[in-house]
Short mmCIF file of N, CA and C in Angstrom, two decimals:
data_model
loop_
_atom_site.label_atom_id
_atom_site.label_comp_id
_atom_site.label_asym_id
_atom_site.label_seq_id
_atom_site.Cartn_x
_atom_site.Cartn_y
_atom_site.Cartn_z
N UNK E 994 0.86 -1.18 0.00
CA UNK E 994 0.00 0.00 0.00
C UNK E 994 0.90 1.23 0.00
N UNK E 995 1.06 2.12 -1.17
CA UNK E 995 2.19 3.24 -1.03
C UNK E 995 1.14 4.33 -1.49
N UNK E 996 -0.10 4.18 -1.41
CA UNK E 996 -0.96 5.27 -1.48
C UNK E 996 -0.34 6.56 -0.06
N UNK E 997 -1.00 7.64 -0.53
CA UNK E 997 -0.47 8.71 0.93
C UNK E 997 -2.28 8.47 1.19
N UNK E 998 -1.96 8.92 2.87
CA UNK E 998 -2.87 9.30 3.34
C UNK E 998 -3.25 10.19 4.30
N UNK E 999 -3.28 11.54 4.46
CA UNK E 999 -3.77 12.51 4.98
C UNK E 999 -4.91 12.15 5.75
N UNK E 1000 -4.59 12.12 7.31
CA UNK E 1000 -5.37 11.52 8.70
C UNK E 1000 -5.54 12.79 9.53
N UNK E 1001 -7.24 13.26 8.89
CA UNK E 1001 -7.41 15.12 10.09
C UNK E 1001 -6.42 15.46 10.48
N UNK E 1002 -5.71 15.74 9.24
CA UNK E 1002 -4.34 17.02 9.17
C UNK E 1002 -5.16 18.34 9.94
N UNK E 1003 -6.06 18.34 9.65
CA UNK E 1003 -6.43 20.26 9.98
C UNK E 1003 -7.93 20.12 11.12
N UNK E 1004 -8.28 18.84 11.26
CA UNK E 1004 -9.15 18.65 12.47
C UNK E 1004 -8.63 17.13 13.19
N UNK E 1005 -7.82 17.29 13.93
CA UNK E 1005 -7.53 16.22 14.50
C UNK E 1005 -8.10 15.58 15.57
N UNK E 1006 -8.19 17.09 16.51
CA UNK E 1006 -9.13 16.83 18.42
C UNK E 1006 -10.17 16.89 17.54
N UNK E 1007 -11.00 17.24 16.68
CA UNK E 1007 -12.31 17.29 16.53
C UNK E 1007 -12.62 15.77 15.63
N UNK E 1008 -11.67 14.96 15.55
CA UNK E 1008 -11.91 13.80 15.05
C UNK E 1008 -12.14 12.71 16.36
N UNK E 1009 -11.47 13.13 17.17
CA UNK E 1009 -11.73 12.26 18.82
C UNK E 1009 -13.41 12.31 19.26
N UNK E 1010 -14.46 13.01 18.80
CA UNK E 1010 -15.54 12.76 19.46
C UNK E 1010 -16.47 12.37 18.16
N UNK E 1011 -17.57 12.79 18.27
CA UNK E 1011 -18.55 12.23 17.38
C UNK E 1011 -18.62 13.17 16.74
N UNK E 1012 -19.33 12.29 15.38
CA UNK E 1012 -19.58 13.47 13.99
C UNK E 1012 -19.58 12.96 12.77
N UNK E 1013 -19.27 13.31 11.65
CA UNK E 1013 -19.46 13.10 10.66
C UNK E 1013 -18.44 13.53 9.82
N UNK E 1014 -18.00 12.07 8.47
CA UNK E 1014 -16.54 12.69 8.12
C UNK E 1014 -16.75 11.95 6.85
N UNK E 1015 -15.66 12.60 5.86
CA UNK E 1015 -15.36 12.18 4.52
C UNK E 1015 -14.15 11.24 4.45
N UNK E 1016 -14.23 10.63 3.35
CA UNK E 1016 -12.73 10.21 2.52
C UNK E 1016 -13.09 10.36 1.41
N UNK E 1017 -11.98 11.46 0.87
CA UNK E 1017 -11.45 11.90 -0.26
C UNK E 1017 -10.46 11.49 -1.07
N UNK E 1018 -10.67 10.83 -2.11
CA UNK E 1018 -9.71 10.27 -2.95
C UNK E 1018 -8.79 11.74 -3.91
N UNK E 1019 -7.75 11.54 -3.57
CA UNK E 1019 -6.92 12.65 -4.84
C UNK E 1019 -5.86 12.59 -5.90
N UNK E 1020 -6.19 12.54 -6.95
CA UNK E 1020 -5.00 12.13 -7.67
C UNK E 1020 -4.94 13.55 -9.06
N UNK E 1021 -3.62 14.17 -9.19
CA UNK E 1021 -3.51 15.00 -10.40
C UNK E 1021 -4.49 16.12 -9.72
N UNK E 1022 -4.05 16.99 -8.61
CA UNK E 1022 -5.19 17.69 -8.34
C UNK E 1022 -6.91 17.82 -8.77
N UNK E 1023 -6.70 16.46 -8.75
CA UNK E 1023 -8.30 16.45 -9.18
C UNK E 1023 -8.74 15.81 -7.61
N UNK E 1024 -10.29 15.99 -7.38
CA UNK E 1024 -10.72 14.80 -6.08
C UNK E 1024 -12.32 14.73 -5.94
N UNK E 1025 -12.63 13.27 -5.45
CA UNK E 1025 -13.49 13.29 -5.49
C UNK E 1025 -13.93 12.55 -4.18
N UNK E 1026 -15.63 12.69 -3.76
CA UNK E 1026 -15.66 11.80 -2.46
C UNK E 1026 -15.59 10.59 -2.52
N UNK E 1027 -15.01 9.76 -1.41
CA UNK E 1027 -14.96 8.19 -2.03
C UNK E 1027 -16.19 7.85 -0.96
N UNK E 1028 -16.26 8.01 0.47
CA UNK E 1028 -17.01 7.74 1.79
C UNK E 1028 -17.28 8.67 2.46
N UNK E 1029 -18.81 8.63 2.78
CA UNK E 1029 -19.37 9.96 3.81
C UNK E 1029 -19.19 8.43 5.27
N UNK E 1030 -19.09 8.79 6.48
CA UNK E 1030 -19.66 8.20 7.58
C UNK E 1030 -19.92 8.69 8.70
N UNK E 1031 -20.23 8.14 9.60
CA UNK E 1031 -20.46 8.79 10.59
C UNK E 1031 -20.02 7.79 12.24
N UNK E 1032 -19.76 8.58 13.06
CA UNK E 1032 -19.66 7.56 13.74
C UNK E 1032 -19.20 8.20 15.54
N UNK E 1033 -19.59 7.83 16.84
CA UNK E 1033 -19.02 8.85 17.86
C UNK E 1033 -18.15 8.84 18.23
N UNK E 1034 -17.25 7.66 17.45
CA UNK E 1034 -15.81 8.35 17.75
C UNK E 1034 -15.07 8.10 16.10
N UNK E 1035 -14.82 9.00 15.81
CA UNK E 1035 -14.61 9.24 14.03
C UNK E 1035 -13.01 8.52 14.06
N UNK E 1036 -12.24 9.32 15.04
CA UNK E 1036 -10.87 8.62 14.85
C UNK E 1036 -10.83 7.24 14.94
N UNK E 1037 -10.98 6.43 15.59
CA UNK E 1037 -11.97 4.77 15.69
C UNK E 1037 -11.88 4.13 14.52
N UNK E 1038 -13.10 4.74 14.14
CA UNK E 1038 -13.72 3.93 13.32
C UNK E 1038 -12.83 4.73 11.64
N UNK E 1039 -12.80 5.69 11.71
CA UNK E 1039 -12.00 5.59 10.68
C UNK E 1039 -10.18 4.96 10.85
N UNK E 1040 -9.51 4.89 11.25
CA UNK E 1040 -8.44 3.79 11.24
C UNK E 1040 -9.07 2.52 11.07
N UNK E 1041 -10.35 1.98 11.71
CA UNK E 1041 -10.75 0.45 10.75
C UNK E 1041 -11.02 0.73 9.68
N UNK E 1042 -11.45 1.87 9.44
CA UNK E 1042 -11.28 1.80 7.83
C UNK E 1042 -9.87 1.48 6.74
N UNK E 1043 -8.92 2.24 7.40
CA UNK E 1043 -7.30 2.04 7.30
C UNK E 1043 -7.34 0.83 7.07
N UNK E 1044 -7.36 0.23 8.28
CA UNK E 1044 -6.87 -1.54 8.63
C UNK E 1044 -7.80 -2.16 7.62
N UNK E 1045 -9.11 -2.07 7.13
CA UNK E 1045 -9.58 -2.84 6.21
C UNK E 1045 -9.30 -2.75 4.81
N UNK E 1046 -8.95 -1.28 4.40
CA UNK E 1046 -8.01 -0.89 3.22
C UNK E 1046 -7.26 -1.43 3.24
N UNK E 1047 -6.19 -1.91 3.48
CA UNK E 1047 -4.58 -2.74 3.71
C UNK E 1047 -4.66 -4.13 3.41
N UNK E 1048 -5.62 -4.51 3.92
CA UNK E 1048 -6.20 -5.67 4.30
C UNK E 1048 -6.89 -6.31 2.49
N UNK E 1049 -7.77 -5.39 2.48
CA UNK E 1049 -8.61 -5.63 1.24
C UNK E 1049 -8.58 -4.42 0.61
N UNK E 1050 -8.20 -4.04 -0.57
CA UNK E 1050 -8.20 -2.67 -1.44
C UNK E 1050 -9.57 -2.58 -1.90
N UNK E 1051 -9.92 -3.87 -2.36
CA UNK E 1051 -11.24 -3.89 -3.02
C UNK E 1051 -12.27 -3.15 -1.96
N UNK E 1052 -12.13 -3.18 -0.60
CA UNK E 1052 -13.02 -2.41 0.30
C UNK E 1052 -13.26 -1.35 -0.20
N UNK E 1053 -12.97 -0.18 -0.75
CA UNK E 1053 -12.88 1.04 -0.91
C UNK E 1053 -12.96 1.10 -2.44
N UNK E 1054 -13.38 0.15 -3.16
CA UNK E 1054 -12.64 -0.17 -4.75
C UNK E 1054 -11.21 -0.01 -5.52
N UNK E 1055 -10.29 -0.52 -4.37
CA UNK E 1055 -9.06 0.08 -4.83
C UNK E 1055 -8.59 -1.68 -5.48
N UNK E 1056 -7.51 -1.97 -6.66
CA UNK E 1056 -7.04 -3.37 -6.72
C UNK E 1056 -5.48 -3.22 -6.20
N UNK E 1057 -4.93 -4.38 -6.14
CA UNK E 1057 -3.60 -4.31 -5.60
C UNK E 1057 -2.93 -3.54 -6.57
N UNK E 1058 -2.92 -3.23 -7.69
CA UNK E 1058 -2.25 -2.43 -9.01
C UNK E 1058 -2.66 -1.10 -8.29
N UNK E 1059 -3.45 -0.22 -7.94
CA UNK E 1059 -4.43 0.99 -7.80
C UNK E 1059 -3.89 1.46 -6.09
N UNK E 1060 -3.86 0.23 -5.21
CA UNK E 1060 -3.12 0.80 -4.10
C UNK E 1060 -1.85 1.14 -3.43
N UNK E 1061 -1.18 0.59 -4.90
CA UNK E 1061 0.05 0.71 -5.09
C UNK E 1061 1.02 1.97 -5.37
N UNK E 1062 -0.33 3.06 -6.07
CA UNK E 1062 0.31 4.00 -6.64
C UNK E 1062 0.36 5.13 -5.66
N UNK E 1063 1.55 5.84 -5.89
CA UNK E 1063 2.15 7.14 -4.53
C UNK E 1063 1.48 8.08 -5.38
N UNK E 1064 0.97 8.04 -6.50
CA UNK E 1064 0.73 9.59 -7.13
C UNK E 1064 -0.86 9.63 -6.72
N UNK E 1065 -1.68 8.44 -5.59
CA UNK E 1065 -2.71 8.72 -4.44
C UNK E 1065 -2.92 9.27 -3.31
N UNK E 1066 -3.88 10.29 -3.35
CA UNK E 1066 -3.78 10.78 -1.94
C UNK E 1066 -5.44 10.24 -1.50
N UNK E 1067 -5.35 9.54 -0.01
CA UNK E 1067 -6.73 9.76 0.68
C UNK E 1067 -6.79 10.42 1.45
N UNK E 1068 -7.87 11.43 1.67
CA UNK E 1068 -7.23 12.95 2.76
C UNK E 1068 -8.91 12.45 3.55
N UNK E 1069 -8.95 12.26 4.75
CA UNK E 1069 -9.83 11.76 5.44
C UNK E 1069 -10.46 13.01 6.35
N UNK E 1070 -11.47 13.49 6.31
CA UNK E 1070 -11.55 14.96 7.19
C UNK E 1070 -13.13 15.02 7.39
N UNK E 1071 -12.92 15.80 8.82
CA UNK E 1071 -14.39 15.93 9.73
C UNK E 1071 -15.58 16.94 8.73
N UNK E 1072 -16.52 16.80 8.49
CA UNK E 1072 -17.23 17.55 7.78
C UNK E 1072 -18.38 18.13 8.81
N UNK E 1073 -18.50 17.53 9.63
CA UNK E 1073 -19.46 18.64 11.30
C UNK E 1073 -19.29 17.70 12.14
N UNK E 1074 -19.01 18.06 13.90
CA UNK E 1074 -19.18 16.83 14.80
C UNK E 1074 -20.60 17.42 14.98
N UNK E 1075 -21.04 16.16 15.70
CA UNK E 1075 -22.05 16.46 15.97
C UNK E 1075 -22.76 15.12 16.73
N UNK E 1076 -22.75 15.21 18.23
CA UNK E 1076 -23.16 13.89 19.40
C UNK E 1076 -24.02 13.47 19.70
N UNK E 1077 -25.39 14.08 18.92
CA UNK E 1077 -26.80 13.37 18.24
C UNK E 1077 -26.66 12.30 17.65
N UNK E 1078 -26.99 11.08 18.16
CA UNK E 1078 -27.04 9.70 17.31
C UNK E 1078 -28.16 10.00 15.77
N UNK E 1079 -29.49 10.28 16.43
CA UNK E 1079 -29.91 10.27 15.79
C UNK E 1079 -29.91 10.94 14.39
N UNK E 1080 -29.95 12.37 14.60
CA UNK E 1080 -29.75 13.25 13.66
C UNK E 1080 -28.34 13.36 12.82
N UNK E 1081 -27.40 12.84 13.96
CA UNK E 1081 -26.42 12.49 13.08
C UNK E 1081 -26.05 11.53 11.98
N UNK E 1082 -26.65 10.52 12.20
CA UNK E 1082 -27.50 9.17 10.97
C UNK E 1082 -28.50 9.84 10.04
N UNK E 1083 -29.55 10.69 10.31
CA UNK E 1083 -29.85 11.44 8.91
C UNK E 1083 -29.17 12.37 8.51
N UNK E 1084 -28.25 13.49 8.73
CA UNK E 1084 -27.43 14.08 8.30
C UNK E 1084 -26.38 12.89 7.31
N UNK E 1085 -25.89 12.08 7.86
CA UNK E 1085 -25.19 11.38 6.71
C UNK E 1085 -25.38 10.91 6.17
N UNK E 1086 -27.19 10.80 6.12
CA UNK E 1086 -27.68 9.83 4.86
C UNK E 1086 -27.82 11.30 4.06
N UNK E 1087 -27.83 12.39 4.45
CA UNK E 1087 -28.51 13.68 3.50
C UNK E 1087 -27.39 14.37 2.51
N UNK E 1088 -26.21 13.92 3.12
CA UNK E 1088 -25.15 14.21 2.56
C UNK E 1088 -24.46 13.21 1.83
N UNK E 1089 -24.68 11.62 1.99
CA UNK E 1089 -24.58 10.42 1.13
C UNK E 1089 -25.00 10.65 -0.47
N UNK E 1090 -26.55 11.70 0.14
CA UNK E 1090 -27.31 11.52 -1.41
C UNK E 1090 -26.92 12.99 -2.35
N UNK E 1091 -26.75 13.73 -1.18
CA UNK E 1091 -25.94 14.98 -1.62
C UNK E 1091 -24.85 14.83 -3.00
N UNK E 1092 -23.48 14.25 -1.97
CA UNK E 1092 -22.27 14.39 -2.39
C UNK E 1092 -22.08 13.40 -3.65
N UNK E 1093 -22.75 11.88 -3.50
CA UNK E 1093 -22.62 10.82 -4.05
C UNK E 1093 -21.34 9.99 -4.56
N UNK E 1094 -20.69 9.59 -2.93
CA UNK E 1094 -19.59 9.18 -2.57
C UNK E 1094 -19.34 7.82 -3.50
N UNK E 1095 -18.37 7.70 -4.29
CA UNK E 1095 -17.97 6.89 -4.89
C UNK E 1095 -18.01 5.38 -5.05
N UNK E 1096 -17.61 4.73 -3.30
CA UNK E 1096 -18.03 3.42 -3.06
C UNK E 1096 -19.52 3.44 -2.34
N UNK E 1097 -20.21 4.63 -2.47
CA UNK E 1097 -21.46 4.29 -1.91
C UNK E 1097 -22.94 4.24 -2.62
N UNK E 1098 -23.72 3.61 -2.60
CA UNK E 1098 -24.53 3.31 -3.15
C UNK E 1098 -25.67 4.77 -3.76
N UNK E 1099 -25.61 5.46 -2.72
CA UNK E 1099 -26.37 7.49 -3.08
C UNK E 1099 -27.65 6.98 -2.43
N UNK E 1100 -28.19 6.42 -1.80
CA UNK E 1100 -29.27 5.49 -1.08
C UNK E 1100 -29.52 5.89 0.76
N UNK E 1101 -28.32 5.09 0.89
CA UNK E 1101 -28.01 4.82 2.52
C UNK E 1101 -26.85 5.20 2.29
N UNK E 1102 -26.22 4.77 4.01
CA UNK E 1102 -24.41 4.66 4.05
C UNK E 1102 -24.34 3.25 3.79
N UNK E 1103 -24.49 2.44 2.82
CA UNK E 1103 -24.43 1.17 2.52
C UNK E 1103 -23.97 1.55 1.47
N UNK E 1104 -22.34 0.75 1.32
CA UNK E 1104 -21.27 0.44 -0.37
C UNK E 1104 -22.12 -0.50 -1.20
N UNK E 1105 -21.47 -0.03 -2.15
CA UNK E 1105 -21.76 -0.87 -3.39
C UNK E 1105 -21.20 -2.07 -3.76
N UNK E 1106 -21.40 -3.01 -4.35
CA UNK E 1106 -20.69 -4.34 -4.27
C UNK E 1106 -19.44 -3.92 -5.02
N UNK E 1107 -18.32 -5.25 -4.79
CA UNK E 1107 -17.12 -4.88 -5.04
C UNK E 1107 -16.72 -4.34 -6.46
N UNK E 1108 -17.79 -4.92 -7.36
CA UNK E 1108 -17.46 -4.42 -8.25
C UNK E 1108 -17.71 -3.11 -9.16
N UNK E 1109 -19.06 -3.00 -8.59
CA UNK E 1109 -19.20 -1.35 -8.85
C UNK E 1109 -18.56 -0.44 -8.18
N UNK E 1110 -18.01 -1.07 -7.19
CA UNK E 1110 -16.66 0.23 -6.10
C UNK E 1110 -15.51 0.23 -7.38
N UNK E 1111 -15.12 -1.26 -7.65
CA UNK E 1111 -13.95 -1.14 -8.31
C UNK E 1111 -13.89 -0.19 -9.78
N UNK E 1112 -15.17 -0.38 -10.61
CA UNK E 1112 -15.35 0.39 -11.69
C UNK E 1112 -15.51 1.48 -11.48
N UNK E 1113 -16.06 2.11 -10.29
CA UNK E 1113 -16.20 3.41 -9.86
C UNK E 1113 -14.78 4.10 -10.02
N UNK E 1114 -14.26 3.93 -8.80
CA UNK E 1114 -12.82 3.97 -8.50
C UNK E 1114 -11.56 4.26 -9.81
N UNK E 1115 -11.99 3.20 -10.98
CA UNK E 1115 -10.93 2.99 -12.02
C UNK E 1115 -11.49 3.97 -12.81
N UNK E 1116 -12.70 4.44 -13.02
CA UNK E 1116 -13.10 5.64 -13.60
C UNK E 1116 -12.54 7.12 -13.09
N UNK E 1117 -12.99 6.89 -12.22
CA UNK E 1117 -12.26 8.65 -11.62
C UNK E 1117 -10.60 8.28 -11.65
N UNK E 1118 -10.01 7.44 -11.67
CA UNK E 1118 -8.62 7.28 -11.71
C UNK E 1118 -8.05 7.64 -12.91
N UNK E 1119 -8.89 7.07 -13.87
CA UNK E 1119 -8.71 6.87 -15.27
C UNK E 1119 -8.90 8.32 -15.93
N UNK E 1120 -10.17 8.91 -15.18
CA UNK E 1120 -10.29 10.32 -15.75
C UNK E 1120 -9.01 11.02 -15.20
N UNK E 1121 -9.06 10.89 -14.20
CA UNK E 1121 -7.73 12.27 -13.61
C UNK E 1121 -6.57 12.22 -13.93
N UNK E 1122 -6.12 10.73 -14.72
CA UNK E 1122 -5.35 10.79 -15.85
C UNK E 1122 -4.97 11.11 -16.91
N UNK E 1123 -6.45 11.75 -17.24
CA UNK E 1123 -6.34 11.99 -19.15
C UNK E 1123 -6.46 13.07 -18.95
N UNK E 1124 -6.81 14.36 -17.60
CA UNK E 1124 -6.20 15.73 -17.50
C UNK E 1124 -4.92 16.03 -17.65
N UNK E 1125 -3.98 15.08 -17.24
CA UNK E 1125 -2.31 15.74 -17.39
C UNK E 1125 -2.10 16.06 -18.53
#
């Protein structure tokens, strides 16, 4: 895995409590959302996200060729805390359908099967290639 990854560079304490957060895929100054989630402790649960990336690329639609490359950035960052269970679960479904995060379905916070992550993924890769 020689992807970079940018871990709440610019909200770090505000990643320690609850709220709501992105992962941003970046490549060729281009970017797009890959994951809205949510969760009350964001730092947590996003490092299992880490550990399941590493683990499985395909999690995120990445292949072992795709997580390989350094010219990736995932920049992971708080988009509101916020320590409402509830409202905080429709806020990230409102912004799921909003943003229309890459491995996610635009529905729920429920991904897409592996292979529409992976075609997803190789598309925006593929595009931010043919800008240089």
């Amino acid at each position: 895995m020689n992807i970079k990854v940018e871990f709440f560079q610019d909200d770090f304490i505000q990643a320690i409590g609850a709220g709501i957060y992105q992962i941003s895929i970046n490549q060729n100054n281009k970017s797009e959302v890959l994951y809205i989630g949510e969760s009350v402790f964001v730092l947590v649960r996003s490092a299992s996200h880490l550990y399941k990336l590493k683990s499985k690329p395909e999690y995120f639609g990445f292949t072992y060729e795709t997580i390989d490359n350094p010219g990736i950035t995932l920049k992971f960052s708080i988009i509101e805390e916020n320590s409402d269970c509830t409202s905080r679960k429709k806020r990230e479904r409102e912004l799921i359908k909003k943003r229309k995060p890459l491995s996610q379905n635009g529905i729920s916070d429920r991904q897409k099967n592996v292979e529409e992550k992976i075609k997803a993924l190789t598309q925006f890769l593929n595009d931010s290639n043919e800008m240089c």
